[in-house]
Amino acid sequence: LRRQRQMCIRDRSMPDVFQMSIDVAIEECGELKKLGIYSIILFGIPQLKDSVGSDALCDHGIIARAIKAIKAAHPDMFIVSDLCFCEYTDHGHCGVMNPKEQSVDNDITLQNSVAQAIVHAKAGVDMIAPSGMMDGIIATLRKGLDEAGYVNLPIMSYSTKFASAYYGPFRDVAESMPSYGDRKSYQMNPANAKEALYESLTDEEEGADILMVKPALAYLDVVKTIKENTHLPLAVYNVSGEYAMLKMAGKMGLVDYDRVLMETMISFKRSGADIIISYHAKEVARLLNQSL
């Protein structure tokens, strides 16, 4: 989402994925409902970025305004908001940086995340999805939201989020590439399956309502393991690199695009995913509707 009315495509990295202004997003929600899609997750790109992501902390920020406007136009649309700071900071990291250590200050970022969550709650969001992977984020958010009176606002945790190379195209589209360093200090080692399970179960104990594995395709073993160890709903995030690779393979005629797309979605379900977050959502809905 952007402030000005525009719909600019980023063909180079993610074909058919757009940055949208709020009015265009409202129109898009109407198209989604025609396909049978009644839930969205919002990511914002502010006009101005700073070191702490101030736009994410105010009631007139891009996401707060978008939630209010979409809810007014489409009250039946279930809105999830991404809760992070990478798109709002001038350095591209997921929180306030500690200049001495050149890493995210976990505790300050936790407090800012509560403030951001309350902004979204006031705007009328249906669920928040903290993606910054700060230690203690779920417990801190649950406490902060409860104290602010939002005891029934659910949290979908990015509970097992890997420091993956599959995120590259999204960072281009969302303009959130770190200006220095990387996110390995607060995202997970792709080789560590035991920590993956531990992180999700910890978030469950802290009060998460939905768990998540991100990315999806290269981590279906992790999805299966977590599903076997929790009774919570489990989401997978079919990320931008996965999307872009399939798009490019289809464009070059290397695969039967529709069949591979549906095989991929079925693999997510087969491994245990209850919810699939995907840039392919509209395409999948069209294919499913055609099969009815």
PDB file of C-alpha atoms in Angstrom:
ATOM      1  CA  LEU A   1       0.000   0.000   0.000  1.00  0.00           C
ATOM      2  CA  ARG A   2       1.134   3.509  -0.798  1.00  0.00           C
ATOM      3  CA  ARG A   3      -0.301   6.936  -0.102  1.00  0.00           C
ATOM      4  CA  GLN A   4      -0.812   8.242  -3.620  1.00  0.00           C
ATOM      5  CA  ARG A   5      -3.194   6.646  -6.086  1.00  0.00           C
ATOM      6  CA  GLN A   6      -1.090   4.310  -8.128  1.00  0.00           C
ATOM      7  CA  MET A   7      -0.697   0.707  -9.141  1.00  0.00           C
ATOM      8  CA  CYS A   8       2.905   0.194 -10.198  1.00  0.00           C
ATOM      9  CA  ILE A   9       4.010  -3.237 -11.308  1.00  0.00           C
ATOM     10  CA  ARG A  10       7.415  -4.732 -10.486  1.00  0.00           C
ATOM     11  CA  ASP A  11       7.763  -7.091 -13.467  1.00  0.00           C
ATOM     12  CA  ARG A  12      11.455  -7.631 -12.843  1.00  0.00           C
ATOM     13  CA  SER A  13      10.927  -9.547  -9.598  1.00  0.00           C
ATOM     14  CA  MET A  14       7.255 -10.380  -9.027  1.00  0.00           C
ATOM     15  CA  PRO A  15       5.050 -10.419 -12.141  1.00  0.00           C
ATOM     16  CA  ASP A  16       1.416  -9.448 -11.512  1.00  0.00           C
ATOM     17  CA  VAL A  17       2.147  -8.155  -8.000  1.00  0.00           C
ATOM     18  CA  PHE A  18       1.369  -4.481  -7.437  1.00  0.00           C
ATOM     19  CA  GLN A  19       1.954  -1.699  -4.980  1.00  0.00           C
ATOM     20  CA  MET A  20      -1.495  -0.175  -4.426  1.00  0.00           C
ATOM     21  CA  SER A  21      -2.782   3.077  -3.049  1.00  0.00           C
ATOM     22  CA  ILE A  22      -5.684   2.783  -0.620  1.00  0.00           C
ATOM     23  CA  ASP A  23      -8.400   3.549  -3.171  1.00  0.00           C
ATOM     24  CA  VAL A  24      -7.013   0.941  -5.563  1.00  0.00           C
ATOM     25  CA  ALA A  25      -6.797  -1.557  -2.697  1.00  0.00           C
ATOM     26  CA  ILE A  26     -10.484  -0.978  -2.002  1.00  0.00           C
ATOM     27  CA  GLU A  27     -11.269  -1.773  -5.643  1.00  0.00           C
ATOM     28  CA  GLU A  28      -9.071  -4.855  -5.440  1.00  0.00           C
ATOM     29  CA  CYS A  29     -11.024  -6.128  -2.425  1.00  0.00           C
ATOM     30  CA  GLY A  30     -14.168  -6.022  -4.546  1.00  0.00           C
ATOM     31  CA  GLU A  31     -12.456  -8.200  -7.156  1.00  0.00           C
ATOM     32  CA  LEU A  32     -11.219 -10.601  -4.488  1.00  0.00           C
ATOM     33  CA  LYS A  33     -14.713 -11.126  -3.128  1.00  0.00           C
ATOM     34  CA  LYS A  34     -15.947 -12.042  -6.601  1.00  0.00           C
ATOM     35  CA  LEU A  35     -13.403 -14.864  -6.497  1.00  0.00           C
ATOM     36  CA  GLY A  36     -14.499 -15.962  -3.038  1.00  0.00           C
ATOM     37  CA  ILE A  37     -11.552 -14.451  -1.164  1.00  0.00           C
ATOM     38  CA  TYR A  38     -12.603 -12.599   1.977  1.00  0.00           C
ATOM     39  CA  SER A  39      -9.316 -12.208   3.823  1.00  0.00           C
ATOM     40  CA  ILE A  40      -6.230 -10.097   3.129  1.00  0.00           C
ATOM     41  CA  ILE A  41      -2.945  -9.249   4.821  1.00  0.00           C
ATOM     42  CA  LEU A  42      -1.690  -5.668   4.556  1.00  0.00           C
ATOM     43  CA  PHE A  43       1.889  -4.426   4.176  1.00  0.00           C
ATOM     44  CA  GLY A  44       2.554  -0.691   4.051  1.00  0.00           C
ATOM     45  CA  ILE A  45       5.074   1.535   2.310  1.00  0.00           C
ATOM     46  CA  PRO A  46       5.094   5.015   3.863  1.00  0.00           C
ATOM     47  CA  GLN A  47       5.914   8.203   2.026  1.00  0.00           C
ATOM     48  CA  LEU A  48       8.701   8.973   4.507  1.00  0.00           C
ATOM     49  CA  LYS A  49      10.912   6.540   6.417  1.00  0.00           C
ATOM     50  CA  ASP A  50      13.029   7.202   9.497  1.00  0.00           C
ATOM     51  CA  SER A  51      15.181   5.319  11.987  1.00  0.00           C
ATOM     52  CA  VAL A  52      12.279   4.098  14.163  1.00  0.00           C
ATOM     53  CA  GLY A  53       9.498   3.686  11.599  1.00  0.00           C
ATOM     54  CA  SER A  54       7.345   6.544  12.882  1.00  0.00           C
ATOM     55  CA  ASP A  55       4.635   6.074  10.243  1.00  0.00           C
ATOM     56  CA  ALA A  56       3.818   2.695  11.771  1.00  0.00           C
ATOM     57  CA  LEU A  57       3.257   4.264  15.190  1.00  0.00           C
ATOM     58  CA  CYS A  58       0.666   6.929  14.396  1.00  0.00           C
ATOM     59  CA  ASP A  59      -3.082   6.807  13.848  1.00  0.00           C
ATOM     60  CA  HIS A  60      -2.784   8.496  10.442  1.00  0.00           C
ATOM     61  CA  GLY A  61      -0.095   6.140   9.129  1.00  0.00           C
ATOM     62  CA  ILE A  62      -0.592   4.255   5.883  1.00  0.00           C
ATOM     63  CA  ILE A  63      -1.777   0.979   7.432  1.00  0.00           C
ATOM     64  CA  ALA A  64      -4.103   2.582   9.969  1.00  0.00           C
ATOM     65  CA  ARG A  65      -5.740   4.633   7.228  1.00  0.00           C
ATOM     66  CA  ALA A  66      -5.982   1.602   4.953  1.00  0.00           C
ATOM     67  CA  ILE A  67      -7.669  -0.556   7.601  1.00  0.00           C
ATOM     68  CA  LYS A  68     -10.298   2.112   8.276  1.00  0.00           C
ATOM     69  CA  ALA A  69     -10.970   2.748   4.602  1.00  0.00           C
ATOM     70  CA  ILE A  70     -11.195  -0.915   3.594  1.00  0.00           C
ATOM     71  CA  LYS A  71     -13.424  -1.751   6.556  1.00  0.00           C
ATOM     72  CA  ALA A  72     -15.736   1.116   5.642  1.00  0.00           C
ATOM     73  CA  ALA A  73     -16.033  -0.094   2.040  1.00  0.00           C
ATOM     74  CA  HIS A  74     -15.917  -3.838   2.740  1.00  0.00           C
ATOM     75  CA  PRO A  75     -17.028  -4.606   6.308  1.00  0.00           C
ATOM     76  CA  ASP A  76     -17.121  -8.313   5.448  1.00  0.00           C
ATOM     77  CA  MET A  77     -13.420  -8.395   4.535  1.00  0.00           C
ATOM     78  CA  PHE A  78     -11.221 -10.009   7.210  1.00  0.00           C
ATOM     79  CA  ILE A  79      -8.125  -7.817   7.536  1.00  0.00           C
ATOM     80  CA  VAL A  80      -4.818  -9.062   8.907  1.00  0.00           C
ATOM     81  CA  SER A  81      -2.037  -6.532   9.380  1.00  0.00           C
ATOM     82  CA  ASP A  82       1.646  -7.303   9.152  1.00  0.00           C
ATOM     83  CA  LEU A  83       3.301  -5.973  12.299  1.00  0.00           C
ATOM     84  CA  CYS A  84       6.923  -5.049  11.627  1.00  0.00           C
ATOM     85  CA  PHE A  85       9.155  -2.055  10.941  1.00  0.00           C
ATOM     86  CA  CYS A  86      11.308  -3.114   7.988  1.00  0.00           C
ATOM     87  CA  GLU A  87       9.110  -1.272   5.470  1.00  0.00           C
ATOM     88  CA  TYR A  88       8.957   1.866   7.615  1.00  0.00           C
ATOM     89  CA  THR A  89      12.602   2.359   8.616  1.00  0.00           C
ATOM     90  CA  ASP A  90      15.286   4.031   6.547  1.00  0.00           C
ATOM     91  CA  HIS A  91      17.727   1.225   7.408  1.00  0.00           C
ATOM     92  CA  GLY A  92      15.336  -1.606   6.425  1.00  0.00           C
ATOM     93  CA  HIS A  93      15.671  -3.623   9.623  1.00  0.00           C
ATOM     94  CA  CYS A  94      12.733  -4.906  11.652  1.00  0.00           C
ATOM     95  CA  GLY A  95      13.095  -2.583  14.639  1.00  0.00           C
ATOM     96  CA  VAL A  96      15.119   0.103  16.380  1.00  0.00           C
ATOM     97  CA  MET A  97      18.819  -0.368  15.807  1.00  0.00           C
ATOM     98  CA  ASN A  98      21.480  -0.384  18.531  1.00  0.00           C
ATOM     99  CA  PRO A  99      24.186   1.771  16.912  1.00  0.00           C
ATOM    100  CA  LYS A 100      27.006   0.299  18.992  1.00  0.00           C
ATOM    101  CA  GLU A 101      26.220  -3.324  18.184  1.00  0.00           C
ATOM    102  CA  GLN A 102      24.738  -2.697  14.722  1.00  0.00           C
ATOM    103  CA  SER A 103      21.838  -4.977  15.603  1.00  0.00           C
ATOM    104  CA  VAL A 104      18.179  -4.596  16.513  1.00  0.00           C
ATOM    105  CA  ASP A 105      17.447  -3.523  20.089  1.00  0.00           C
ATOM    106  CA  ASN A 106      14.986  -6.258  21.009  1.00  0.00           C
ATOM    107  CA  ASP A 107      13.427  -4.644  24.093  1.00  0.00           C
ATOM    108  CA  ILE A 108      12.815  -1.203  22.589  1.00  0.00           C
ATOM    109  CA  THR A 109      11.386  -2.845  19.476  1.00  0.00           C
ATOM    110  CA  LEU A 110       8.991  -4.888  21.626  1.00  0.00           C
ATOM    111  CA  GLN A 111       7.554  -1.743  23.162  1.00  0.00           C
ATOM    112  CA  ASN A 112       7.228  -0.069  19.759  1.00  0.00           C
ATOM    113  CA  SER A 113       5.497  -3.198  18.469  1.00  0.00           C
ATOM    114  CA  VAL A 114       2.849  -2.899  21.186  1.00  0.00           C
ATOM    115  CA  ALA A 115       2.252   0.715  20.173  1.00  0.00           C
ATOM    116  CA  GLN A 116       1.972  -0.346  16.525  1.00  0.00           C
ATOM    117  CA  ALA A 117      -0.454  -3.149  17.412  1.00  0.00           C
ATOM    118  CA  ILE A 118      -2.710  -0.783  19.348  1.00  0.00           C
ATOM    119  CA  VAL A 119      -2.771   1.602  16.367  1.00  0.00           C
ATOM    120  CA  HIS A 120      -3.964  -1.264  14.179  1.00  0.00           C
ATOM    121  CA  ALA A 121      -6.483  -2.396  16.795  1.00  0.00           C
ATOM    122  CA  LYS A 122      -7.982   1.099  17.069  1.00  0.00           C
ATOM    123  CA  ALA A 123      -8.298   1.206  13.281  1.00  0.00           C
ATOM    124  CA  GLY A 124     -10.403  -1.969  13.349  1.00  0.00           C
ATOM    125  CA  VAL A 125      -8.049  -4.736  12.227  1.00  0.00           C
ATOM    126  CA  ASP A 126      -9.317  -8.305  12.651  1.00  0.00           C
ATOM    127  CA  MET A 127      -5.963  -9.945  13.379  1.00  0.00           C
ATOM    128  CA  ILE A 128      -2.349  -8.884  13.761  1.00  0.00           C
ATOM    129  CA  ALA A 129       0.608 -10.841  12.423  1.00  0.00           C
ATOM    130  CA  PRO A 130       3.954  -9.847  13.982  1.00  0.00           C
ATOM    131  CA  SER A 131       6.684 -10.760  11.510  1.00  0.00           C
ATOM    132  CA  GLY A 132       9.726  -9.153  13.149  1.00  0.00           C
ATOM    133  CA  MET A 133      10.796 -12.269  15.101  1.00  0.00           C
ATOM    134  CA  MET A 134      11.772 -10.377  18.247  1.00  0.00           C
ATOM    135  CA  ASP A 135      12.266 -12.544  21.332  1.00  0.00           C
ATOM    136  CA  GLY A 136       9.171 -12.379  23.545  1.00  0.00           C
ATOM    137  CA  ILE A 137       7.025 -10.624  20.949  1.00  0.00           C
ATOM    138  CA  ILE A 138       3.889 -12.723  21.462  1.00  0.00           C
ATOM    139  CA  ALA A 139       3.824 -12.450  25.256  1.00  0.00           C
ATOM    140  CA  THR A 140       4.518  -8.712  25.055  1.00  0.00           C
ATOM    141  CA  LEU A 141       1.805  -8.100  22.459  1.00  0.00           C
ATOM    142  CA  ARG A 142      -0.769 -10.219  24.273  1.00  0.00           C
ATOM    143  CA  LYS A 143      -0.159  -8.339  27.519  1.00  0.00           C
ATOM    144  CA  GLY A 144      -0.198  -4.943  25.803  1.00  0.00           C
ATOM    145  CA  LEU A 145      -3.350  -5.628  23.798  1.00  0.00           C
ATOM    146  CA  ASP A 146      -5.179  -7.068  26.807  1.00  0.00           C
ATOM    147  CA  GLU A 147      -4.302  -4.046  28.939  1.00  0.00           C
ATOM    148  CA  ALA A 148      -5.555  -1.752  26.174  1.00  0.00           C
ATOM    149  CA  GLY A 149      -8.889  -3.597  26.107  1.00  0.00           C
ATOM    150  CA  TYR A 150      -8.308  -5.743  22.982  1.00  0.00           C
ATOM    151  CA  VAL A 151      -8.516  -9.099  24.729  1.00  0.00           C
ATOM    152  CA  ASN A 152     -10.249 -10.775  21.787  1.00  0.00           C
ATOM    153  CA  LEU A 153      -7.899  -9.582  19.040  1.00  0.00           C
ATOM    154  CA  PRO A 154      -6.112 -12.698  17.718  1.00  0.00           C
ATOM    155  CA  ILE A 155      -2.408 -12.951  16.953  1.00  0.00           C
ATOM    156  CA  MET A 156      -1.008 -14.943  14.048  1.00  0.00           C
ATOM    157  CA  SER A 157       2.631 -15.459  14.932  1.00  0.00           C
ATOM    158  CA  TYR A 158       5.438 -15.727  12.399  1.00  0.00           C
ATOM    159  CA  SER A 159       6.582 -18.350  14.869  1.00  0.00           C
ATOM    160  CA  THR A 160       9.084 -20.185  12.667  1.00  0.00           C
ATOM    161  CA  LYS A 161      10.590 -17.672  10.262  1.00  0.00           C
ATOM    162  CA  PHE A 162      13.871 -18.554   8.633  1.00  0.00           C
ATOM    163  CA  ALA A 163      16.675 -16.234   7.521  1.00  0.00           C
ATOM    164  CA  SER A 164      15.959 -17.212   3.936  1.00  0.00           C
ATOM    165  CA  ALA A 165      17.205 -16.171   0.520  1.00  0.00           C
ATOM    166  CA  TYR A 166      13.664 -16.766  -0.770  1.00  0.00           C
ATOM    167  CA  TYR A 167      12.561 -13.290   0.439  1.00  0.00           C
ATOM    168  CA  GLY A 168      14.540 -11.339  -2.151  1.00  0.00           C
ATOM    169  CA  PRO A 169      11.746 -10.406  -4.593  1.00  0.00           C
ATOM    170  CA  PHE A 170       9.473  -9.191  -1.769  1.00  0.00           C
ATOM    171  CA  ARG A 171      12.169  -6.891  -0.449  1.00  0.00           C
ATOM    172  CA  ASP A 172      12.382  -5.333  -3.894  1.00  0.00           C
ATOM    173  CA  VAL A 173       8.619  -4.840  -4.191  1.00  0.00           C
ATOM    174  CA  ALA A 174       8.166  -3.685  -0.580  1.00  0.00           C
ATOM    175  CA  GLU A 175      11.298  -1.502  -0.671  1.00  0.00           C
ATOM    176  CA  SER A 176      12.545  -3.073   2.561  1.00  0.00           C
ATOM    177  CA  MET A 177      16.023  -4.363   1.758  1.00  0.00           C
ATOM    178  CA  PRO A 178      18.379  -3.773   4.737  1.00  0.00           C
ATOM    179  CA  SER A 179      20.796  -0.957   3.957  1.00  0.00           C
ATOM    180  CA  TYR A 180      23.529  -2.818   5.857  1.00  0.00           C
ATOM    181  CA  GLY A 181      23.977  -6.158   7.573  1.00  0.00           C
ATOM    182  CA  ASP A 182      21.358  -8.902   7.483  1.00  0.00           C
ATOM    183  CA  ARG A 183      18.563 -10.343   9.646  1.00  0.00           C
ATOM    184  CA  LYS A 184      20.291 -13.509  10.801  1.00  0.00           C
ATOM    185  CA  SER A 185      20.447 -12.266  14.391  1.00  0.00           C
ATOM    186  CA  TYR A 186      16.643 -12.311  14.700  1.00  0.00           C
ATOM    187  CA  GLN A 187      15.576 -14.843  12.063  1.00  0.00           C
ATOM    188  CA  MET A 188      16.266 -18.567  12.207  1.00  0.00           C
ATOM    189  CA  ASN A 189      19.074 -20.689  10.807  1.00  0.00           C
ATOM    190  CA  PRO A 190      17.551 -22.734   7.930  1.00  0.00           C
ATOM    191  CA  ALA A 191      19.502 -25.805   9.078  1.00  0.00           C
ATOM    192  CA  ASN A 192      18.103 -25.862  12.624  1.00  0.00           C
ATOM    193  CA  ALA A 193      14.903 -27.916  12.652  1.00  0.00           C
ATOM    194  CA  LYS A 194      14.929 -28.393  16.432  1.00  0.00           C
ATOM    195  CA  GLU A 195      14.896 -24.639  17.040  1.00  0.00           C
ATOM    196  CA  ALA A 196      12.091 -24.331  14.496  1.00  0.00           C
ATOM    197  CA  LEU A 197       9.852 -26.530  16.624  1.00  0.00           C
ATOM    198  CA  TYR A 198      10.971 -24.850  19.836  1.00  0.00           C
ATOM    199  CA  GLU A 199      10.222 -21.353  18.544  1.00  0.00           C
ATOM    200  CA  SER A 200       6.676 -22.262  17.482  1.00  0.00           C
ATOM    201  CA  LEU A 201       5.869 -24.069  20.712  1.00  0.00           C
ATOM    202  CA  THR A 202       7.244 -21.117  22.696  1.00  0.00           C
ATOM    203  CA  ASP A 203       4.937 -18.747  20.831  1.00  0.00           C
ATOM    204  CA  GLU A 204       2.028 -21.077  21.543  1.00  0.00           C
ATOM    205  CA  GLU A 205       2.845 -20.912  25.259  1.00  0.00           C
ATOM    206  CA  GLU A 206       3.052 -17.105  25.062  1.00  0.00           C
ATOM    207  CA  GLY A 207      -0.483 -16.850  23.680  1.00  0.00           C
ATOM    208  CA  ALA A 208      -0.350 -17.053  19.873  1.00  0.00           C
ATOM    209  CA  ASP A 209      -3.632 -18.043  18.250  1.00  0.00           C
ATOM    210  CA  ILE A 210      -2.122 -19.222  14.947  1.00  0.00           C
ATOM    211  CA  LEU A 211       1.408 -20.424  14.229  1.00  0.00           C
ATOM    212  CA  MET A 212       3.279 -20.036  10.933  1.00  0.00           C
ATOM    213  CA  VAL A 213       6.191 -21.440   8.971  1.00  0.00           C
ATOM    214  CA  LYS A 214       7.894 -19.077   6.524  1.00  0.00           C
ATOM    215  CA  PRO A 215       9.028 -19.844   3.813  1.00  0.00           C
ATOM    216  CA  ALA A 216       6.865 -22.825   2.928  1.00  0.00           C
ATOM    217  CA  LEU A 217       8.110 -24.945   0.042  1.00  0.00           C
ATOM    218  CA  ALA A 218      11.630 -25.740   1.264  1.00  0.00           C
ATOM    219  CA  TYR A 219      10.418 -26.360   4.831  1.00  0.00           C
ATOM    220  CA  LEU A 220       7.542 -28.819   4.539  1.00  0.00           C
ATOM    221  CA  ASP A 221       9.313 -31.195   6.933  1.00  0.00           C
ATOM    222  CA  VAL A 222       9.186 -28.426   9.530  1.00  0.00           C
ATOM    223  CA  VAL A 223       5.500 -27.811   8.790  1.00  0.00           C
ATOM    224  CA  LYS A 224       4.729 -31.489   9.372  1.00  0.00           C
ATOM    225  CA  THR A 225       6.734 -31.653  12.598  1.00  0.00           C
ATOM    226  CA  ILE A 226       5.065 -28.571  14.076  1.00  0.00           C
ATOM    227  CA  LYS A 227       1.617 -29.781  13.039  1.00  0.00           C
ATOM    228  CA  GLU A 228       2.235 -33.049  14.889  1.00  0.00           C
ATOM    229  CA  ASN A 229       3.142 -31.142  18.064  1.00  0.00           C
ATOM    230  CA  THR A 230       0.450 -28.451  18.312  1.00  0.00           C
ATOM    231  CA  HIS A 231      -3.318 -28.182  18.315  1.00  0.00           C
ATOM    232  CA  LEU A 232      -3.231 -24.587  17.065  1.00  0.00           C
ATOM    233  CA  PRO A 233      -4.043 -23.717  13.443  1.00  0.00           C
ATOM    234  CA  LEU A 234      -0.878 -23.656  11.343  1.00  0.00           C
ATOM    235  CA  ALA A 235      -0.238 -21.252   8.471  1.00  0.00           C
ATOM    236  CA  VAL A 236       2.426 -21.363   5.779  1.00  0.00           C
ATOM    237  CA  TYR A 237       3.683 -18.331   3.898  1.00  0.00           C
ATOM    238  CA  ASN A 238       4.300 -19.121   0.222  1.00  0.00           C
ATOM    239  CA  VAL A 239       6.921 -16.407  -0.167  1.00  0.00           C
ATOM    240  CA  SER A 240       8.036 -14.180  -3.002  1.00  0.00           C
ATOM    241  CA  GLY A 241      10.995 -16.268  -4.172  1.00  0.00           C
ATOM    242  CA  GLU A 242       8.792 -19.340  -4.462  1.00  0.00           C
ATOM    243  CA  TYR A 243       6.241 -17.290  -6.368  1.00  0.00           C
ATOM    244  CA  ALA A 244       8.787 -15.707  -8.701  1.00  0.00           C
ATOM    245  CA  MET A 245      10.490 -18.998  -9.594  1.00  0.00           C
ATOM    246  CA  LEU A 246       7.227 -20.640 -10.610  1.00  0.00           C
ATOM    247  CA  LYS A 247       6.141 -17.535 -12.521  1.00  0.00           C
ATOM    248  CA  MET A 248       9.382 -17.448 -14.478  1.00  0.00           C
ATOM    249  CA  ALA A 249       9.310 -21.203 -15.189  1.00  0.00           C
ATOM    250  CA  GLY A 250       5.758 -20.872 -16.503  1.00  0.00           C
ATOM    251  CA  LYS A 251       6.640 -17.819 -18.580  1.00  0.00           C
ATOM    252  CA  MET A 252       9.497 -19.715 -20.220  1.00  0.00           C
ATOM    253  CA  GLY A 253       7.291 -22.731 -20.942  1.00  0.00           C
ATOM    254  CA  LEU A 254       9.386 -25.039 -18.770  1.00  0.00           C
ATOM    255  CA  VAL A 255       6.437 -26.385 -16.763  1.00  0.00           C
ATOM    256  CA  ASP A 256       2.672 -26.752 -16.973  1.00  0.00           C
ATOM    257  CA  TYR A 257       2.086 -23.691 -14.826  1.00  0.00           C
ATOM    258  CA  ASP A 258      -1.447 -24.397 -13.577  1.00  0.00           C
ATOM    259  CA  ARG A 259      -0.699 -28.020 -12.693  1.00  0.00           C
ATOM    260  CA  VAL A 260       2.540 -27.209 -10.867  1.00  0.00           C
ATOM    261  CA  LEU A 261       0.794 -24.384  -9.026  1.00  0.00           C
ATOM    262  CA  MET A 262      -1.930 -26.697  -7.732  1.00  0.00           C
ATOM    263  CA  GLU A 263       0.599 -29.427  -6.879  1.00  0.00           C
ATOM    264  CA  THR A 264       2.434 -26.866  -4.793  1.00  0.00           C
ATOM    265  CA  MET A 265      -0.710 -25.800  -2.941  1.00  0.00           C
ATOM    266  CA  ILE A 266      -1.655 -29.445  -2.322  1.00  0.00           C
ATOM    267  CA  SER A 267       1.813 -30.115  -0.885  1.00  0.00           C
ATOM    268  CA  PHE A 268       1.236 -27.363   1.668  1.00  0.00           C
ATOM    269  CA  LYS A 269      -2.090 -28.857   2.699  1.00  0.00           C
ATOM    270  CA  ARG A 270      -0.715 -32.404   2.737  1.00  0.00           C
ATOM    271  CA  SER A 271       2.120 -31.388   5.068  1.00  0.00           C
ATOM    272  CA  GLY A 272      -0.385 -29.962   7.567  1.00  0.00           C
ATOM    273  CA  ALA A 273      -1.069 -26.337   6.682  1.00  0.00           C
ATOM    274  CA  ASP A 274      -4.505 -25.071   7.687  1.00  0.00           C
ATOM    275  CA  ILE A 275      -3.918 -21.622   6.137  1.00  0.00           C
ATOM    276  CA  ILE A 276      -1.919 -20.723   3.022  1.00  0.00           C
ATOM    277  CA  ILE A 277      -0.738 -17.144   2.521  1.00  0.00           C
ATOM    278  CA  SER A 278       0.251 -16.820  -1.126  1.00  0.00           C
ATOM    279  CA  TYR A 279       0.766 -14.306  -3.924  1.00  0.00           C
ATOM    280  CA  HIS A 280      -0.908 -16.954  -6.105  1.00  0.00           C
ATOM    281  CA  ALA A 281      -4.210 -16.614  -4.196  1.00  0.00           C
ATOM    282  CA  LYS A 282      -6.243 -15.092  -7.040  1.00  0.00           C
ATOM    283  CA  GLU A 283      -4.919 -17.621  -9.549  1.00  0.00           C
ATOM    284  CA  VAL A 284      -5.705 -20.519  -7.211  1.00  0.00           C
ATOM    285  CA  ALA A 285      -9.222 -19.175  -6.595  1.00  0.00           C
ATOM    286  CA  ARG A 286      -9.854 -18.947 -10.347  1.00  0.00           C
ATOM    287  CA  LEU A 287      -8.637 -22.501 -10.900  1.00  0.00           C
ATOM    288  CA  LEU A 288     -10.777 -23.826  -8.070  1.00  0.00           C
ATOM    289  CA  ASN A 289     -13.819 -21.962  -9.361  1.00  0.00           C
ATOM    290  CA  GLN A 290     -13.272 -23.429 -12.845  1.00  0.00           C
ATOM    291  CA  SER A 291     -13.212 -26.940 -11.399  1.00  0.00           C
ATOM    292  CA  LEU A 292     -16.621 -26.585  -9.702  1.00  0.00           C
TER     293      LEU A 292
END
